[in-house]
XYZ file of C-alpha atoms in Angstrom:
593
model
C -67.576 -32.521 -43.683
C -63.875 -31.611 -43.854
C -63.517 -29.288 -40.889
C -60.440 -30.750 -39.202
C -58.076 -28.171 -40.657
C -60.457 -25.352 -39.770
C -60.841 -26.523 -36.206
C -57.099 -26.406 -35.625
C -57.269 -22.634 -35.766
C -60.215 -22.281 -33.362
C -59.584 -20.458 -30.146
C -58.686 -22.633 -27.111
C -61.756 -23.765 -25.194
C -64.175 -23.533 -28.140
C -66.388 -26.625 -28.345
C -66.565 -28.635 -31.555
C -69.176 -27.114 -33.884
C -72.711 -28.395 -34.209
C -73.173 -29.643 -37.769
C -76.498 -29.473 -39.605
C -76.876 -31.930 -42.486
C -79.599 -31.929 -45.115
C -80.505 -33.043 -48.633
C -81.956 -30.321 -50.868
C -83.719 -30.920 -54.200
C -83.490 -28.869 -57.379
C -86.871 -27.321 -56.457
C -85.382 -26.040 -53.212
C -87.181 -28.528 -51.005
C -85.424 -29.756 -47.874
C -85.890 -33.432 -48.553
C -83.971 -35.087 -45.786
C -82.198 -34.022 -42.593
C -80.288 -35.746 -39.822
C -81.688 -33.456 -37.119
C -84.965 -31.635 -36.613
C -83.279 -28.326 -35.941
C -81.733 -28.409 -39.454
C -85.167 -27.601 -40.934
C -85.530 -24.607 -38.654
C -81.980 -23.550 -39.461
C -82.615 -23.604 -43.226
C -86.031 -21.970 -42.858
C -84.325 -19.114 -41.052
C -81.557 -18.883 -43.668
C -83.079 -19.522 -47.130
C -80.013 -18.137 -48.919
C -78.228 -21.421 -48.092
C -80.985 -23.271 -49.936
C -80.486 -20.829 -52.827
C -76.820 -21.745 -52.970
C -77.693 -25.462 -53.071
C -80.128 -24.977 -55.962
C -77.552 -22.852 -57.782
C -74.938 -25.608 -57.457
C -77.281 -28.022 -59.240
C -77.499 -25.690 -62.249
C -73.822 -24.732 -62.277
C -72.399 -27.870 -63.862
C -70.045 -28.260 -60.872
C -70.059 -31.048 -58.276
C -68.767 -29.461 -55.072
C -68.563 -26.097 -53.383
C -67.096 -25.103 -50.010
C -67.371 -21.673 -48.443
C -67.702 -19.602 -45.289
C -71.122 -18.122 -44.472
C -71.701 -15.519 -41.743
C -75.192 -14.966 -40.363
C -76.718 -11.730 -39.157
C -75.392 -12.303 -35.636
C -71.864 -12.574 -37.064
C -71.655 -16.288 -36.358
C -69.291 -18.106 -38.729
C -70.314 -21.307 -40.518
C -68.247 -23.645 -42.653
C -70.459 -24.995 -45.442
C -69.928 -27.891 -47.813
C -72.309 -28.865 -50.611
C -71.964 -31.962 -52.818
C -74.103 -32.987 -55.788
C -75.657 -36.421 -55.254
C -78.156 -38.569 -57.197
C -81.161 -40.462 -55.868
C -82.159 -43.923 -57.040
C -84.332 -42.358 -59.753
C -81.288 -40.378 -61.028
C -82.742 -37.056 -59.907
C -80.042 -34.751 -58.563
C -79.919 -33.251 -55.124
C -77.419 -31.488 -52.915
C -76.055 -32.961 -49.709
C -75.256 -30.025 -47.458
C -73.325 -29.888 -44.191
C -73.022 -26.629 -42.276
C -71.215 -26.248 -38.975
C -70.586 -23.280 -36.747
C -66.888 -22.560 -36.321
C -64.526 -20.078 -34.797
C -62.934 -17.747 -37.389
C -60.287 -19.888 -39.134
C -56.685 -18.803 -38.561
C -58.004 -15.964 -36.416
C -59.212 -14.023 -39.473
C -61.490 -11.029 -39.061
C -64.562 -10.602 -41.248
C -62.863 -7.857 -43.240
C -59.757 -10.018 -43.707
C -62.002 -12.832 -44.952
C -63.550 -10.397 -47.452
C -60.104 -9.361 -48.691
C -58.918 -12.980 -48.900
C -62.047 -13.921 -50.865
C -61.583 -11.154 -53.440
C -57.847 -11.800 -53.658
C -58.600 -15.452 -54.445
C -60.814 -14.278 -57.290
C -57.858 -12.547 -58.922
C -58.660 -8.943 -57.973
C -55.731 -6.603 -57.407
C -55.348 -4.341 -54.391
C -56.930 -1.340 -56.081
C -59.966 -3.330 -57.208
C -60.381 -4.836 -53.730
C -60.162 -1.362 -52.207
C -62.875 -0.061 -54.542
C -65.103 -3.075 -53.896
C -64.853 -2.758 -50.101
C -64.849 1.056 -50.110
C -61.521 1.002 -48.333
C -58.214 2.691 -49.029
C -55.442 1.038 -51.006
C -53.164 1.242 -47.942
C -55.797 -0.441 -45.746
C -56.136 -3.324 -48.188
C -52.354 -3.688 -48.348
C -52.231 -3.880 -44.545
C -55.001 -6.497 -44.506
C -53.082 -8.619 -47.020
C -49.902 -8.424 -44.941
C -51.841 -9.663 -41.906
C -53.554 -12.403 -43.920
C -50.216 -13.737 -45.178
C -48.882 -13.741 -41.614
C -51.923 -15.532 -40.189
C -52.003 -18.135 -42.980
C -48.202 -18.529 -42.839
C -47.944 -17.987 -46.586
C -45.074 -16.188 -48.374
C -47.212 -14.804 -51.216
C -50.753 -13.817 -52.117
C -50.744 -16.725 -54.585
C -50.118 -19.161 -51.759
C -52.844 -17.547 -49.644
C -55.344 -17.679 -52.513
C -54.537 -21.335 -53.200
C -54.961 -22.226 -49.517
C -58.246 -20.312 -49.329
C -59.617 -22.166 -52.349
C -58.425 -25.550 -51.065
C -59.917 -25.065 -47.564
C -63.093 -23.289 -48.618
C -62.121 -19.973 -47.032
C -64.210 -17.992 -49.515
C -67.095 -15.920 -48.216
C -70.547 -16.188 -49.729
C -72.293 -13.978 -50.611
C -69.196 -12.533 -52.229
C -68.453 -8.903 -51.401
C -69.556 -7.005 -54.498
C -71.305 -9.971 -56.115
C -70.424 -13.438 -57.388
C -68.857 -12.181 -60.596
C -65.834 -11.165 -58.509
C -65.085 -14.867 -57.929
C -65.854 -16.106 -61.441
C -64.993 -18.654 -62.734
C -64.366 -20.303 -59.346
C -67.228 -22.583 -58.332
C -68.086 -20.395 -55.325
C -68.462 -17.396 -57.614
C -70.549 -19.335 -60.118
C -72.879 -20.565 -57.362
C -73.160 -17.066 -55.911
C -74.142 -15.616 -59.281
C -76.762 -18.301 -59.906
C -78.330 -18.242 -56.455
C -82.060 -17.322 -56.468
C -84.092 -16.140 -53.481
C -87.700 -17.396 -53.153
C -90.213 -14.841 -54.359
C -87.528 -12.467 -55.649
C -86.133 -13.980 -58.813
C -82.475 -13.066 -58.816
C -81.113 -12.449 -55.360
C -80.378 -8.773 -54.879
C -76.669 -8.176 -55.298
C -74.579 -5.260 -54.231
C -73.282 -3.196 -57.133
C -70.433 -5.273 -58.567
C -67.170 -4.208 -60.066
C -66.341 -5.326 -63.563
C -63.823 -8.113 -63.223
C -60.216 -7.085 -63.291
C -58.729 -7.744 -66.731
C -55.887 -10.235 -67.059
C -52.801 -8.077 -67.401
C -49.717 -8.858 -69.479
C -46.742 -6.662 -68.666
C -44.284 -5.911 -71.440
C -41.043 -3.913 -71.068
C -40.065 -2.645 -74.528
C -37.217 -0.583 -75.925
C -39.527 1.575 -78.022
C -37.187 4.579 -78.129
C -33.828 3.006 -77.320
C -31.600 0.372 -78.878
C -33.538 -1.960 -81.207
C -36.663 0.217 -81.237
C -37.750 -1.191 -84.613
C -37.525 -4.645 -83.083
C -39.602 -3.565 -80.083
C -42.312 -2.289 -82.415
C -42.470 -5.733 -84.022
C -42.915 -7.342 -80.612
C -45.580 -4.853 -79.597
C -47.549 -5.291 -82.815
C -47.476 -9.085 -82.604
C -48.608 -8.962 -78.973
C -51.429 -6.538 -79.739
C -52.717 -8.742 -82.534
C -52.897 -11.777 -80.232
C -54.586 -9.795 -77.443
C -57.115 -8.322 -79.862
C -58.000 -11.736 -81.311
C -58.445 -13.314 -77.871
C -60.587 -10.417 -76.637
C -62.776 -10.619 -79.735
C -63.413 -14.266 -78.859
C -64.576 -13.246 -75.387
C -61.289 -13.218 -73.505
C -60.340 -15.867 -70.961
C -63.446 -17.142 -69.139
C -65.096 -13.806 -69.868
C -62.136 -11.716 -68.717
C -60.434 -9.422 -71.194
C -56.682 -9.265 -71.681
C -54.957 -5.944 -71.131
C -51.412 -4.853 -72.005
C -49.269 -2.842 -69.594
C -46.346 -1.449 -71.622
C -43.292 0.186 -70.077
C -40.778 1.864 -72.392
C -37.155 1.204 -71.420
C -33.835 1.043 -73.244
C -32.883 -2.657 -73.300
C -29.180 -1.728 -72.976
C -29.701 0.352 -69.798
C -29.613 -1.733 -66.590
C -31.446 0.745 -64.402
C -34.133 1.447 -66.983
C -34.821 -2.260 -67.459
C -34.991 -3.069 -63.743
C -37.151 -0.004 -63.095
C -39.560 -1.186 -65.786
C -39.819 -4.664 -64.253
C -40.426 -3.254 -60.773
C -43.178 -0.984 -62.070
C -44.921 -3.948 -63.715
C -44.710 -5.932 -60.485
C -46.230 -2.959 -58.655
C -49.106 -3.069 -61.165
C -49.648 -6.726 -60.191
C -49.512 -7.981 -63.763
C -50.427 -11.638 -64.298
C -47.479 -12.388 -66.611
C -44.506 -10.601 -68.158
C -43.346 -11.114 -71.729
C -40.050 -9.689 -72.912
C -37.624 -9.663 -75.786
C -34.074 -9.335 -74.534
C -32.175 -7.051 -72.188
C -28.673 -6.579 -70.886
C -29.947 -7.350 -67.355
C -31.498 -10.774 -67.724
C -29.995 -12.225 -64.535
C -31.383 -9.429 -62.360
C -34.722 -9.550 -64.177
C -35.021 -13.281 -63.551
C -34.233 -12.824 -59.856
C -36.914 -10.152 -59.455
C -39.527 -12.251 -61.204
C -38.593 -15.440 -59.351
C -39.582 -13.642 -56.152
C -42.782 -12.307 -57.727
C -43.849 -15.679 -59.110
C -45.764 -14.663 -62.242
C -44.879 -16.422 -65.532
C -41.971 -14.759 -67.332
C -41.772 -15.585 -71.045
C -38.688 -14.091 -72.671
C -36.671 -14.584 -75.831
C -33.202 -13.488 -74.759
C -31.715 -16.358 -76.804
C -29.009 -16.971 -74.191
C -27.767 -20.370 -73.087
C -26.444 -18.715 -69.929
C -30.003 -17.818 -68.908
C -31.244 -21.312 -69.703
C -28.458 -22.809 -67.606
C -29.484 -20.656 -64.640
C -32.909 -22.270 -64.762
C -31.382 -25.743 -65.031
C -29.241 -25.109 -61.964
C -32.048 -23.626 -59.840
C -35.243 -24.841 -61.418
C -37.362 -24.635 -58.267
C -36.651 -20.951 -57.633
C -36.748 -20.030 -61.337
C -39.654 -22.315 -62.197
C -41.649 -19.423 -63.679
C -38.917 -18.432 -66.185
C -39.273 -19.688 -69.774
C -37.110 -18.954 -72.832
C -39.367 -19.255 -75.858
C -36.612 -19.499 -78.438
C -33.688 -21.920 -78.664
C -30.340 -20.693 -77.383
C -27.537 -18.770 -79.066
C -25.016 -21.639 -78.726
C -26.414 -23.196 -81.896
C -25.521 -20.230 -84.121
C -21.777 -20.848 -84.442
C -21.852 -24.543 -85.353
C -24.744 -24.023 -87.766
C -22.767 -21.326 -89.607
C -19.910 -23.721 -90.380
C -22.307 -26.538 -91.240
C -24.111 -24.307 -93.717
C -20.881 -23.192 -95.417
C -19.898 -26.853 -95.750
C -23.291 -27.709 -97.264
C -22.929 -24.924 -99.845
C -19.453 -26.045 -100.761
C -20.287 -29.747 -101.003
C -23.349 -29.060 -103.150
C -21.158 -26.863 -105.419
C -23.462 -23.892 -104.961
C -20.456 -21.866 -103.780
C -16.726 -22.049 -104.344
C -14.892 -20.311 -101.454
C -12.042 -17.981 -102.323
C -9.990 -19.207 -99.334
C -10.198 -21.468 -96.284
C -10.566 -18.558 -93.847
C -13.631 -17.065 -92.175
C -13.914 -14.013 -89.941
C -16.205 -14.029 -86.913
C -17.244 -10.612 -85.566
C -18.796 -10.602 -82.105
C -19.414 -7.227 -80.383
C -19.740 -7.289 -76.606
C -23.232 -8.230 -75.353
C -23.758 -9.526 -71.851
C -23.729 -13.319 -71.629
C -23.936 -13.870 -75.394
C -22.405 -17.196 -76.457
C -22.681 -18.336 -80.071
C -21.099 -21.697 -79.274
C -17.639 -20.581 -80.363
C -15.903 -23.729 -79.089
C -18.166 -25.956 -81.158
C -17.710 -23.553 -84.062
C -13.932 -24.029 -83.767
C -14.317 -27.808 -83.567
C -16.559 -27.951 -86.647
C -14.235 -25.577 -88.531
C -11.194 -27.701 -87.733
C -12.909 -30.827 -89.028
C -13.698 -29.210 -92.362
C -10.446 -27.305 -92.871
C -11.576 -23.766 -92.030
C -9.305 -21.272 -90.256
C -10.909 -18.694 -87.975
C -10.199 -15.022 -87.329
C -12.097 -13.597 -84.343
C -12.875 -9.918 -83.783
C -14.478 -9.598 -80.336
C -13.166 -6.308 -78.949
C -15.985 -4.133 -80.301
C -18.469 -2.010 -78.326
C -22.206 -2.522 -78.545
C -22.845 0.754 -80.382
C -21.022 3.224 -82.611
C -18.645 0.592 -83.978
C -15.794 1.701 -86.233
C -16.689 -0.497 -89.190
C -13.945 0.991 -91.366
C -11.305 -0.513 -89.092
C -13.183 -3.822 -89.079
C -13.223 -3.887 -92.886
C -9.475 -3.327 -92.966
C -9.059 -6.498 -90.903
C -11.436 -8.454 -93.138
C -9.532 -7.443 -96.278
C -6.282 -8.271 -94.562
C -7.396 -11.766 -93.654
C -8.651 -12.703 -97.131
C -11.707 -14.398 -95.617
C -14.177 -16.252 -97.805
C -17.051 -15.613 -95.390
C -17.818 -13.092 -92.661
C -20.021 -14.086 -89.726
C -21.418 -10.998 -87.982
C -22.673 -12.378 -84.648
C -24.774 -9.356 -83.759
C -28.527 -9.070 -83.285
C -29.412 -5.398 -83.496
C -30.446 -4.037 -86.906
C -28.899 -0.566 -86.440
C -25.261 -1.728 -86.440
C -26.091 -4.569 -88.802
C -27.147 -1.990 -91.381
C -24.065 0.155 -90.728
C -21.809 -2.855 -91.221
C -23.253 -3.785 -94.618
C -23.095 -0.180 -95.813
C -19.396 -0.059 -94.983
C -18.819 -3.529 -96.430
C -20.359 -2.576 -99.781
C -18.168 0.521 -100.148
C -15.276 -1.837 -100.821
C -16.667 -5.384 -100.677
C -14.504 -8.366 -99.875
C -14.761 -11.527 -101.933
C -16.766 -13.102 -99.104
C -20.223 -14.155 -98.077
C -21.955 -12.060 -95.419
C -23.774 -14.166 -92.815
C -25.408 -12.517 -89.814
C -27.989 -13.080 -87.079
C -31.548 -11.978 -86.791
C -31.139 -8.231 -87.571
C -32.314 -8.542 -91.213
C -35.608 -10.002 -89.952
C -36.757 -6.454 -89.171
C -38.442 -4.770 -92.185
C -36.359 -1.633 -91.533
C -33.249 -3.558 -92.628
C -34.464 -3.976 -96.213
C -36.242 -0.622 -96.220
C -33.033 1.261 -95.423
C -30.683 -0.828 -97.564
C -32.963 -1.401 -100.554
C -31.396 -3.574 -103.237
C -28.050 -3.418 -101.399
C -29.451 -6.023 -98.992
C -29.687 -8.634 -101.760
C -27.392 -11.574 -101.134
C -27.163 -11.255 -97.352
C -27.513 -14.524 -95.434
C -28.939 -14.529 -91.945
C -30.063 -17.036 -89.339
C -32.545 -17.146 -86.505
C -33.416 -19.844 -83.986
C -37.001 -18.551 -84.022
C -38.423 -17.383 -87.306
C -41.737 -16.973 -89.069
C -42.485 -20.028 -91.168
C -43.910 -19.661 -94.645
C -46.798 -22.109 -94.322
C -50.539 -21.361 -94.234
C -50.474 -20.506 -90.503
C -47.745 -17.940 -91.010
C -49.391 -16.492 -94.109
C -52.682 -16.089 -92.261
C -50.890 -14.381 -89.382
C -49.076 -12.030 -91.772
C -52.344 -11.037 -93.453
C -54.074 -10.298 -90.138
C -51.024 -8.410 -88.884
C -50.986 -6.222 -91.994
C -54.720 -5.532 -91.755
C -54.332 -4.404 -88.159
C -51.083 -2.425 -88.404
C -50.877 -1.404 -92.058
C -47.423 -2.960 -92.515
C -46.127 -6.465 -93.082
C -44.545 -8.274 -90.108
C -40.875 -9.071 -89.893
C -39.680 -12.648 -89.914
C -38.957 -13.341 -86.254
C -40.137 -11.453 -83.184
C -43.550 -10.392 -84.482
C -44.567 -14.039 -84.737
C -42.839 -14.999 -81.486
C -44.651 -12.240 -79.564
C -47.945 -13.427 -81.037
C -47.276 -17.055 -80.120
C -46.344 -16.438 -76.499
C -49.609 -14.616 -75.738
C -51.480 -17.637 -77.070
C -49.357 -19.960 -74.918
C -50.329 -17.912 -71.858
C -53.977 -17.920 -72.910
C -53.995 -21.713 -73.094
C -52.466 -22.034 -69.625
C -54.879 -19.483 -68.134
C -57.876 -21.234 -69.683
C -56.820 -24.522 -68.109
C -56.286 -23.126 -64.621
C -59.339 -20.865 -64.104
C -57.346 -18.282 -62.096
C -54.404 -16.386 -63.656
C -53.327 -15.278 -60.172
C -52.729 -18.891 -59.161
C -49.160 -18.720 -60.460
C -48.259 -22.108 -58.972
C -50.915 -23.706 -61.190
C -50.344 -21.592 -64.297
C -46.599 -22.283 -64.491
C -46.930 -26.110 -64.704
C -49.539 -25.670 -67.432
C -47.091 -23.589 -69.484
C -44.590 -26.422 -69.121
C -47.133 -29.013 -70.235
C -48.413 -27.128 -73.295
C -47.111 -28.122 -76.720
C -48.137 -25.181 -78.848
C -47.912 -25.028 -82.628
C -47.558 -21.373 -83.443
C -46.595 -19.310 -86.456
C -42.898 -19.613 -85.504
C -43.034 -23.383 -85.126
C -43.703 -25.611 -82.135
C -43.025 -24.814 -78.477
C -42.256 -27.596 -76.013
C -40.885 -26.244 -72.724
C -41.041 -29.269 -70.430
C -37.287 -29.736 -70.038
C -34.816 -28.788 -67.272
C -33.944 -25.429 -68.838
C -37.550 -24.602 -69.799
C -36.374 -23.573 -73.245
C -37.816 -24.113 -76.711
C -36.209 -26.917 -78.698
C -34.320 -26.337 -81.956
C -34.688 -28.382 -85.129
C -32.295 -29.939 -86.028
C -29.873 -28.737 -83.314
C -31.490 -30.296 -80.217
C -34.418 -32.228 -81.667
C -35.024 -34.122 -84.870
C -38.784 -33.891 -84.303
C -40.100 -30.697 -85.936
C -43.517 -31.211 -84.307
C -42.077 -30.217 -80.908
C -39.374 -27.763 -81.954
C -38.636 -24.594 -83.907
C -36.583 -24.751 -87.070
C -33.200 -23.005 -87.024
C -33.933 -21.053 -90.198
C -31.358 -19.658 -92.598
C -32.650 -16.944 -94.922
C -31.190 -15.149 -97.896
C -32.477 -11.835 -99.214
C -33.107 -12.345 -102.940
C -34.541 -9.616 -105.155
C -35.812 -7.753 -102.117
C -37.565 -10.771 -100.604
C -36.749 -13.064 -97.703
C -36.247 -16.669 -98.817
C -35.687 -19.685 -96.544
C -32.726 -21.781 -97.710
C -32.433 -24.255 -94.821
C -33.207 -26.604 -93.121
C -35.231 -29.093 -95.109
C -38.211 -29.346 -95.409
C -38.599 -25.606 -94.740
C -36.169 -24.449 -97.439
C -38.059 -23.021 -100.377
C -35.324 -22.033 -102.829
C -31.647 -22.394 -103.689
C -28.762 -20.189 -102.632
C -27.837 -17.344 -104.998
C -24.289 -15.916 -105.082
C -24.359 -12.346 -103.714
C -24.021 -9.683 -106.414
C -20.803 -8.269 -104.914
C -18.981 -11.574 -105.566
C -19.327 -10.915 -109.302
C -17.131 -7.853 -108.918
C -14.075 -9.995 -108.082
C-alpha cells in the first residue's frame, strides 16, 4: 500500500497506521485476510466490501481513496483487481488508519474531492450547502496546505495520491468519470440493492468561453464564429456530450478593437471558471495571452499573427496553453507575389505595368511578411508602392484611389481583414476603377460581402490561411450549418470555429477531466485533426497550425493557403493545387480599359 507520501503529513508523534489486508470476491465474500481483525473490520464496515465489488464491475483495475468512519477516523484505502489461478477475479484491498493528510479537515477533503471531479465553486457550494465565499476560502486553504499554485495542480495531486473521499459528497456522479466516482456509483449495500445516496447535483457542464464582437467591429464575422461553434456543440451534445457531460457556451459580447472591453470579457470568463476559451482575433492578444497563461485553461485563437506565435516559441512553458489554429499572416505577402507571377507565366493575365500597390491599415502586430514580399517582388521585376498610414476605421478611400491611379499599378493588395472597410474600398474603387487586379484578405469570406456588393464583387481575388474546403466534409458541414441557422456559412471562420470545438472534444475525451488543464493541453498538442478547414497539427514550438504549401508540403497535416475568386456571384478556389477547382477570370472592370 502506497502510504509513504501520506504519512509525511501526519502529525508528529503519530504511530504508523495499522493496515488491514484482505481479498474480496465478486460475490462480496472476504476470501482471504492477513489478520483476524480484518474480518471484524470489514464486517463492521460493509460499504468497503461494496466498493470492492463495484470495482470488479467497473472495468477499471485500481482505485485509491480516503474513507472516514463514524468515529471520524481517517483511512487510506487501496483496491487492486487480481485474478486467482482459475481466472476468477477478486479485489486485493489494503486499508490503513492515517492522520489527515496535509493537515486537511473533513470539509476541506470534501471540497478537494468535488474540485477534482471538475465542479466549480458554485456547484461545490450547492452540493455542500455552504456559501460561495466559504468554498472559496476552503480552496485557498487547500492550495496553501498542498503547496499548489492552482486548483488544477491540487486536483491532479489529489487524484495521484488518492485524496478523494468515498462516499462522494452528493453521490458518485460528482466524480464521474474518475474511477473513484465510477466505483461509488456502482457500490451496492447488502440487502438494499443500490446504496442510498444523498441527493446529487447534475454534473457541471463543460464550459467553453467565447468573447465575440457581436455588435462591434467585424460583427458579421463574429456571427459566423458563433454559428459554427453552436453547430459543433449541438452535434456533440446530441451524441451524449463528453463522458455524459454536456457542453455549454458562455458568450461575452465585446468590441474586438477595444482593449478594455476585450480584457473585461476574458476576466469575466475566467471568473465563470470556463474549461476552455476560443476566440477569433482582438487588438489585445498579448494581454489576453498573459491572463490565460496564469489561468491555465486551453486558449484556442485564430488571430493569424506571427508575433503571437513567436511569443509562444520564446516562452513555451508559460504559454503552453495558447494555440493559434490558423497559419500566420507572414505568408500573405509572399503568396500574393507568387500568385501574380503564376498568372503571368500561365498567360492568364497580362499586367498593365510592373507596379503593385500594397495597402495596409494599422492593426496591432499585423505582419504580412512585407520583407519577403519585397524580396519576391525584386526577383520577378515588380516595383512596390506601400500605403500604411491609414486608420483602422473610417478610411478616406477617395484619397487612397488617387494614389493608386497615380502609381499606375497593375494590382492592388488590400492587406485588411475586416469586411466593413473591405466593402467600402471596393465601392470606391469601382466608381473609377484602375486597370488593376484587386487582391485582398479574408473579408470576402463573410456572406455579407457578396450580399452588399452583389455582382460588383465579381472578379475580386482574396486569400485566407484557413478556409473552408470544397470536399465532401465541407459540403456536409455547410448543409448542417444551413439547416441549423437558415443561412449558408462563409468560407473561413464558420468552419474554423466548428473545427476547434471538435479538437477540444477529442482532448477532453482522452483525459477524463476537462479541469485537469495540465493533461488536456498536451492532448491538444498531440491531436492531428482533419476538419472542414483542413488538417490541424499543433505539436511545434509555436503551437500554430501549419500552412500548405508555405510551411509544409504535406496537406494531411496542414491547412491550404487558399486563393479564391468571386465568379458570377460564387466563391471559387483558384489555388493551390489540388484544391483549385477552376481557372482565373479577368475582372469585368479590366474590360473597360
